[in-house]
Short mmCIF file of N, CA and C in Angstrom, two decimals:
data_model
loop_
_atom_site.label_atom_id
_atom_site.label_comp_id
_atom_site.label_asym_id
_atom_site.label_seq_id
_atom_site.Cartn_x
_atom_site.Cartn_y
_atom_site.Cartn_z
N UNK A 29 1.28 -1.56 0.33
CA UNK A 29 0.28 -0.17 0.05
C UNK A 29 1.03 1.24 0.48
N UNK A 30 0.03 2.44 -0.74
CA UNK A 30 1.25 3.13 -1.03
C UNK A 30 1.31 4.58 0.46
N UNK A 31 2.88 4.33 1.63
CA UNK A 31 3.09 5.27 2.65
C UNK A 31 1.98 6.16 2.86
N UNK A 32 1.97 6.62 1.66
CA UNK A 32 0.94 8.40 2.31
C UNK A 32 -0.56 7.80 2.74
N UNK A 33 -0.76 6.96 2.54
CA UNK A 33 -2.02 6.44 2.63
C UNK A 33 -1.94 5.30 4.26
N UNK A 34 -0.31 5.12 4.24
CA UNK A 34 -0.65 4.47 5.61
C UNK A 34 -0.24 5.98 6.69
N UNK A 35 0.79 6.56 6.18
CA UNK A 35 0.36 7.65 7.39
C UNK A 35 -0.19 9.13 7.30
N UNK A 36 -1.58 8.97 6.60
CA UNK A 36 -3.09 9.75 6.80
C UNK A 36 -3.71 8.64 7.54
N UNK A 37 -3.74 7.34 7.93
CA UNK A 37 -4.48 6.59 8.67
C UNK A 37 -3.93 6.76 9.98
N UNK A 38 -1.95 6.93 10.48
CA UNK A 38 -1.71 7.21 11.43
C UNK A 38 -2.52 8.14 12.25
N UNK A 39 -2.32 9.21 10.59
CA UNK A 39 -2.90 10.52 11.94
C UNK A 39 -4.05 11.03 12.19
N UNK A 40 -5.10 10.42 11.72
CA UNK A 40 -6.83 9.85 11.69
C UNK A 40 -6.40 8.80 12.33
N UNK A 41 -6.09 8.03 12.09
CA UNK A 41 -6.20 7.15 14.26
C UNK A 41 -5.60 8.16 15.33
N UNK A 42 -4.32 8.72 14.93
CA UNK A 42 -4.01 9.30 16.70
C UNK A 42 -5.01 11.01 17.37
N UNK A 43 -5.68 11.26 16.04
CA UNK A 43 -6.13 12.35 16.34
C UNK A 43 -7.93 11.84 16.62
N UNK A 44 -7.86 10.84 15.96
CA UNK A 44 -9.61 9.76 16.58
C UNK A 44 -9.24 9.33 17.74
N UNK A 45 -8.42 9.28 18.48
CA UNK A 45 -8.42 8.25 19.84
C UNK A 45 -8.22 9.65 20.56
N UNK A 46 -7.93 11.03 20.29
CA UNK A 46 -7.74 11.57 21.15
C UNK A 46 -10.04 12.31 20.73
N UNK A 47 -10.40 12.58 19.89
CA UNK A 47 -11.62 11.88 19.97
C UNK A 47 -12.76 11.59 20.50
N UNK A 48 -12.24 10.45 20.99
CA UNK A 48 -12.98 9.61 21.89
C UNK A 48 -12.53 9.01 23.05
N UNK A 49 -11.44 9.60 23.49
CA UNK A 49 -11.60 10.34 24.35
C UNK A 49 -12.32 11.39 25.82
N UNK A 50 -12.17 12.77 24.38
CA UNK A 50 -12.84 13.63 24.81
C UNK A 50 -14.21 13.40 24.99
N UNK A 51 -14.69 12.61 24.33
CA UNK A 51 -16.49 12.63 24.69
C UNK A 51 -16.01 11.32 26.06
N UNK A 52 -15.86 10.36 26.54
CA UNK A 52 -15.52 9.67 27.29
C UNK A 52 -15.19 10.93 28.74
N UNK A 53 -14.45 11.42 28.85
CA UNK A 53 -14.00 12.02 29.56
C UNK A 53 -15.52 13.37 29.75
N UNK A 54 -15.92 13.37 28.88
CA UNK A 54 -17.07 14.71 28.58
C UNK A 54 -18.33 13.26 29.56
N UNK A 55 -18.47 12.14 29.29
CA UNK A 55 -19.60 11.18 29.71
C UNK A 55 -19.59 11.08 30.72
N UNK A 56 -18.11 10.59 31.42
CA UNK A 56 -17.91 10.22 32.77
C UNK A 56 -17.91 11.65 33.76
N UNK A 57 -17.61 12.54 33.68
CA UNK A 57 -17.66 13.91 34.53
C UNK A 57 -19.16 13.88 34.75
N UNK A 58 -19.55 13.67 34.12
CA UNK A 58 -20.74 14.53 34.24
C UNK A 58 -22.31 13.74 34.76
N UNK A 59 -21.93 11.71 34.25
CA UNK A 59 -23.02 11.14 35.26
C UNK A 59 -21.87 10.32 35.78
N UNK A 60 -21.13 10.55 36.62
CA UNK A 60 -20.11 9.90 37.78
C UNK A 60 -19.79 10.91 38.59
N UNK A 61 -20.06 9.79 39.96
CA UNK A 61 -19.72 10.80 41.12
C UNK A 61 -17.81 10.20 41.22
N UNK A 62 -17.22 11.42 41.89
CA UNK A 62 -15.46 11.24 42.08
C UNK A 62 -15.50 9.55 43.24
N UNK A 63 -16.00 9.46 43.54
CA UNK A 63 -16.09 7.87 44.46
C UNK A 63 -15.09 6.43 42.78
N UNK A 64 -15.86 6.50 41.74
CA UNK A 64 -15.71 5.60 40.70
C UNK A 64 -15.65 6.02 39.50
N UNK A 65 -14.46 7.21 39.69
CA UNK A 65 -14.45 7.81 38.24
C UNK A 65 -13.65 7.15 37.99
N UNK A 66 -12.52 6.71 37.87
CA UNK A 66 -11.51 5.74 37.07
C UNK A 66 -12.01 4.84 37.23
N UNK A 67 -13.48 3.52 37.47
CA UNK A 67 -13.80 2.64 37.28
C UNK A 67 -14.75 3.01 35.70
N UNK A 68 -15.53 4.24 35.97
CA UNK A 68 -16.73 4.34 34.72
C UNK A 68 -15.73 4.72 33.75
N UNK A 69 -14.64 5.60 34.52
CA UNK A 69 -13.68 5.73 32.90
C UNK A 69 -12.67 4.47 31.92
N UNK A 70 -12.52 3.97 32.75
CA UNK A 70 -11.50 2.67 32.18
C UNK A 70 -12.56 2.03 31.26
N UNK A 71 -13.61 1.83 31.99
CA UNK A 71 -15.04 0.71 30.76
C UNK A 71 -15.79 1.41 30.19
N UNK A 72 -15.58 2.41 30.53
CA UNK A 72 -16.05 3.07 29.07
C UNK A 72 -16.12 3.01 27.73
N UNK A 73 -17.21 2.48 26.56
CA UNK A 73 -16.72 2.06 25.01
C UNK A 73 -16.07 3.32 24.46
N UNK A 74 -16.60 4.36 25.67
CA UNK A 74 -15.40 5.41 24.66
C UNK A 74 -13.82 5.70 24.49
N UNK A 75 -13.67 5.13 25.69
CA UNK A 75 -12.05 4.70 25.83
C UNK A 75 -11.32 3.63 25.68
N UNK A 76 -11.74 2.36 25.77
CA UNK A 76 -11.53 1.50 25.04
C UNK A 76 -11.12 1.82 23.88
N UNK A 77 -12.11 2.17 22.57
CA UNK A 77 -11.85 2.57 21.27
C UNK A 77 -11.06 3.53 21.13
N UNK A 78 -11.17 4.96 21.91
CA UNK A 78 -9.75 5.43 22.07
C UNK A 78 -8.51 4.61 21.86
N UNK A 79 -8.44 3.53 23.16
CA UNK A 79 -7.34 2.63 22.87
C UNK A 79 -7.39 1.85 21.92
N UNK A 80 -7.88 1.45 21.56
CA UNK A 80 -7.57 0.95 19.93
C UNK A 80 -7.14 2.07 18.66
N UNK A 81 -7.98 3.43 18.56
CA UNK A 81 -7.13 4.06 17.57
C UNK A 81 -5.52 4.29 18.00
N UNK A 82 -5.30 5.14 19.29
CA UNK A 82 -4.40 5.23 19.55
C UNK A 82 -2.87 3.53 19.42
N UNK A 83 -3.75 2.64 19.84
CA UNK A 83 -2.75 1.25 19.18
C UNK A 83 -2.28 1.33 18.05
N UNK A 84 -3.02 1.75 17.54
CA UNK A 84 -3.08 1.66 15.25
C UNK A 84 -2.25 2.83 15.12
N UNK A 85 -2.48 3.74 15.85
CA UNK A 85 -1.78 5.20 15.17
C UNK A 85 0.00 4.48 15.78
N UNK A 86 0.27 4.64 16.79
CA UNK A 86 1.48 4.02 17.26
C UNK A 86 2.30 2.91 16.24
N UNK A 87 1.92 1.56 15.97
CA UNK A 87 2.54 0.51 15.32
C UNK A 87 2.54 1.23 14.09
N UNK A 88 1.49 2.19 13.07
CA UNK A 88 1.68 2.26 12.04
C UNK A 88 2.95 3.22 12.23
N UNK A 89 3.14 4.66 13.06
CA UNK A 89 3.76 5.49 13.02
C UNK A 89 5.57 5.11 13.31
N UNK A 90 5.38 3.87 14.08
CA UNK A 90 6.45 3.13 14.24
C UNK A 90 7.28 2.60 13.29
N UNK A 91 6.05 1.63 12.37
CA UNK A 91 6.33 1.24 10.76
C UNK A 91 7.01 2.03 9.66
N UNK A 92 6.33 3.69 10.04
CA UNK A 92 6.47 5.12 9.06
C UNK A 92 7.85 5.52 9.63
N UNK A 93 8.13 5.93 10.93
CA UNK A 93 9.25 5.79 11.51
C UNK A 93 10.50 5.01 11.41
N UNK A 94 10.44 3.65 10.64
CA UNK A 94 11.43 2.31 10.43
C UNK A 94 11.99 2.93 8.84
N UNK A 95 10.76 3.27 7.90
CA UNK A 95 11.43 3.67 6.38
C UNK A 95 11.64 5.63 6.28
N UNK A 96 11.43 6.90 7.11
CA UNK A 96 11.85 7.85 5.75
C UNK A 96 12.99 8.30 7.08
N UNK A 97 12.90 9.48 7.36
CA UNK A 97 13.83 10.36 8.59
C UNK A 97 13.42 10.96 9.13
N UNK A 98 13.44 10.35 10.30
CA UNK A 98 13.01 11.51 11.44
C UNK A 98 12.73 12.94 11.15
N UNK A 99 13.94 13.52 11.08
CA UNK A 99 13.94 14.92 10.59
C UNK A 99 12.82 15.66 10.23
N UNK A 100 12.07 14.70 8.85
CA UNK A 100 11.55 15.02 8.30
C UNK A 100 10.05 14.44 8.41
N UNK A 101 9.18 13.47 8.70
CA UNK A 101 8.16 12.55 9.18
C UNK A 101 8.19 13.74 10.44
N UNK A 102 8.47 13.65 11.46
CA UNK A 102 7.98 13.65 12.51
C UNK A 102 7.26 15.27 12.47
N UNK A 103 7.83 16.36 11.50
CA UNK A 103 7.41 17.78 12.16
C UNK A 103 6.11 17.90 10.88
N UNK A 104 6.17 16.84 9.96
CA UNK A 104 4.82 16.77 9.96
C UNK A 104 3.79 15.84 9.86
N UNK A 105 4.11 14.66 11.11
CA UNK A 105 2.87 14.09 11.29
C UNK A 105 2.55 14.90 12.32
N UNK A 106 3.59 15.49 12.98
CA UNK A 106 2.90 16.48 14.47
C UNK A 106 1.97 17.88 13.56
N UNK A 107 2.27 18.31 12.76
CA UNK A 107 2.06 19.45 12.24
C UNK A 107 0.35 19.00 11.81
N UNK A 108 0.14 17.76 10.27
CA UNK A 108 -0.57 17.08 10.49
C UNK A 108 -1.85 17.56 11.28
N UNK A 109 -1.53 16.12 12.80
CA UNK A 109 -2.15 16.08 13.57
C UNK A 109 -3.23 17.31 14.74
N UNK A 110 -2.25 18.26 14.56
CA UNK A 110 -1.95 20.14 15.21
C UNK A 110 -3.80 20.52 14.15
N UNK A 111 -2.89 20.86 12.42
CA UNK A 111 -4.07 21.15 11.88
C UNK A 111 -5.41 19.54 11.62
N UNK A 112 -5.33 18.65 11.67
CA UNK A 112 -6.45 17.85 11.58
C UNK A 112 -7.50 17.96 13.22
N UNK A 113 -6.25 18.04 13.87
CA UNK A 113 -7.44 18.47 15.55
C UNK A 113 -8.29 19.44 15.31
N UNK A 114 -7.89 20.88 15.03
CA UNK A 114 -8.44 22.02 14.49
C UNK A 114 -9.59 21.82 13.61
N UNK A 115 -9.54 21.21 13.24
CA UNK A 115 -10.83 20.96 11.96
C UNK A 115 -11.75 20.38 13.15
N UNK A 116 -11.27 19.19 13.54
CA UNK A 116 -12.25 17.71 14.16
C UNK A 116 -12.70 18.86 15.78
N UNK A 117 -11.71 19.88 16.25
CA UNK A 117 -12.52 20.46 17.05
C UNK A 117 -13.57 20.94 17.08
N UNK A 118 -13.46 21.76 16.01
CA UNK A 118 -15.00 22.68 15.02
C UNK A 118 -16.22 21.58 14.79
N UNK A 119 -15.69 20.73 13.92
CA UNK A 119 -16.87 19.74 13.82
C UNK A 119 -17.17 18.70 14.62
N UNK A 120 -16.21 18.64 15.94
CA UNK A 120 -17.20 17.65 16.58
C UNK A 120 -17.70 18.43 18.38
N UNK A 121 -17.08 19.30 18.50
CA UNK A 121 -17.14 20.12 20.10
C UNK A 121 -16.90 21.25 19.03
N UNK A 122 -17.51 21.91 18.55
CA UNK A 122 -18.46 23.27 18.07
C UNK A 122 -17.21 23.90 18.56
N UNK A 123 -16.07 23.93 19.10
CA UNK A 123 -14.69 24.73 19.23
C UNK A 123 -14.30 25.68 18.25
N UNK A 124 -14.90 26.85 18.70
CA UNK A 124 -14.39 27.89 17.44
C UNK A 124 -14.01 29.52 18.12
N UNK A 125 -13.81 29.30 19.32
CA UNK A 125 -13.43 30.61 19.78
C UNK A 125 -11.84 30.95 19.15
N UNK A 126 -11.98 32.66 18.98
CA UNK A 126 -10.43 33.18 17.94
C UNK A 126 -10.02 31.54 16.89
N UNK A 127 -11.11 32.04 16.17
CA UNK A 127 -10.96 31.02 14.66
C UNK A 127 -9.80 31.79 13.91
N UNK A 128 -9.67 32.81 13.89
CA UNK A 128 -8.87 33.73 13.01
C UNK A 128 -7.59 33.13 13.08
N UNK A 129 -7.36 33.34 14.22
CA UNK A 129 -5.78 33.12 14.93
C UNK A 129 -5.51 31.39 14.49
N UNK A 130 -6.85 30.20 14.64
CA UNK A 130 -6.48 29.05 14.76
C UNK A 130 -5.86 28.94 13.01
N UNK A 131 -7.31 29.63 12.39
CA UNK A 131 -6.78 29.34 11.26
C UNK A 131 -5.65 30.13 10.29
N UNK A 132 -5.32 30.97 10.86
CA UNK A 132 -3.52 31.36 10.84
C UNK A 132 -2.73 30.59 10.68
N UNK A 133 -2.70 30.49 12.32
CA UNK A 133 -2.00 29.33 12.63
C UNK A 133 -1.92 27.82 11.52
N UNK A 134 -3.30 27.60 11.30
CA UNK A 134 -2.43 26.62 10.81
C UNK A 134 -2.60 26.07 8.87
N UNK A 135 -2.78 27.90 8.44
CA UNK A 135 -1.90 27.43 7.30
C UNK A 135 -0.71 28.19 7.44
N UNK A 136 0.10 28.63 8.48
CA UNK A 136 1.66 28.56 8.91
C UNK A 136 1.62 27.11 8.39
N UNK A 137 0.90 26.54 9.81
CA UNK A 137 1.52 25.25 9.85
C UNK A 137 1.83 24.09 8.61
N UNK A 138 0.71 24.25 8.08
CA UNK A 138 0.33 24.27 5.85
C UNK A 138 1.63 24.53 5.53
N UNK A 139 2.49 25.41 5.23
CA UNK A 139 3.61 26.25 4.56
C UNK A 139 4.64 25.05 5.19
N UNK A 140 4.75 25.31 7.06
CA UNK A 140 5.59 24.35 6.76
C UNK A 140 5.94 23.01 6.48
N UNK A 141 4.76 22.43 6.81
CA UNK A 141 4.87 21.21 5.86
C UNK A 141 5.34 21.19 4.52
N UNK A 142 4.85 21.68 3.64
CA UNK A 142 5.18 21.99 2.60
C UNK A 142 6.21 22.48 1.97
N UNK A 143 6.69 23.29 3.03
CA UNK A 143 8.88 23.31 3.02
C UNK A 143 9.09 21.97 3.59
N UNK A 144 8.95 21.98 4.43
CA UNK A 144 9.51 20.13 4.67
C UNK A 144 9.49 19.28 3.07
N UNK A 145 8.64 18.83 2.58
CA UNK A 145 8.64 17.95 2.38
C UNK A 145 8.92 18.58 0.83
N UNK A 146 9.02 19.89 0.99
CA UNK A 146 10.09 19.91 -0.71
C UNK A 146 11.25 19.20 -0.40
N UNK A 147 11.92 19.95 1.16
CA UNK A 147 13.33 19.13 1.48
C UNK A 147 13.35 18.58 0.67
#
């Protein structure tokens, strides 16, 4: 399979894990007392699914690290995760405060990724 596809799956899985953990945290904090918070958290379906995506992202990330230069792939991975997390925060959690600055930051990150991939 094309390495770009693996890379996209790794980035998507990394961000997806955080989305599921955010849903889990919101659900648990809303309906649980402090006494059973940890138990509710680790038995939450959102939490477990989040770990699945996190492990998938980790295994793919290790595979990609073995194939490409760290100094090139790491900034691309982190920058892509930041941009995707901004988009998913807006879509899934309606986090739209400071959108002008977030948009400018995302554009700068994308420009940086473009420069890194051209080197």
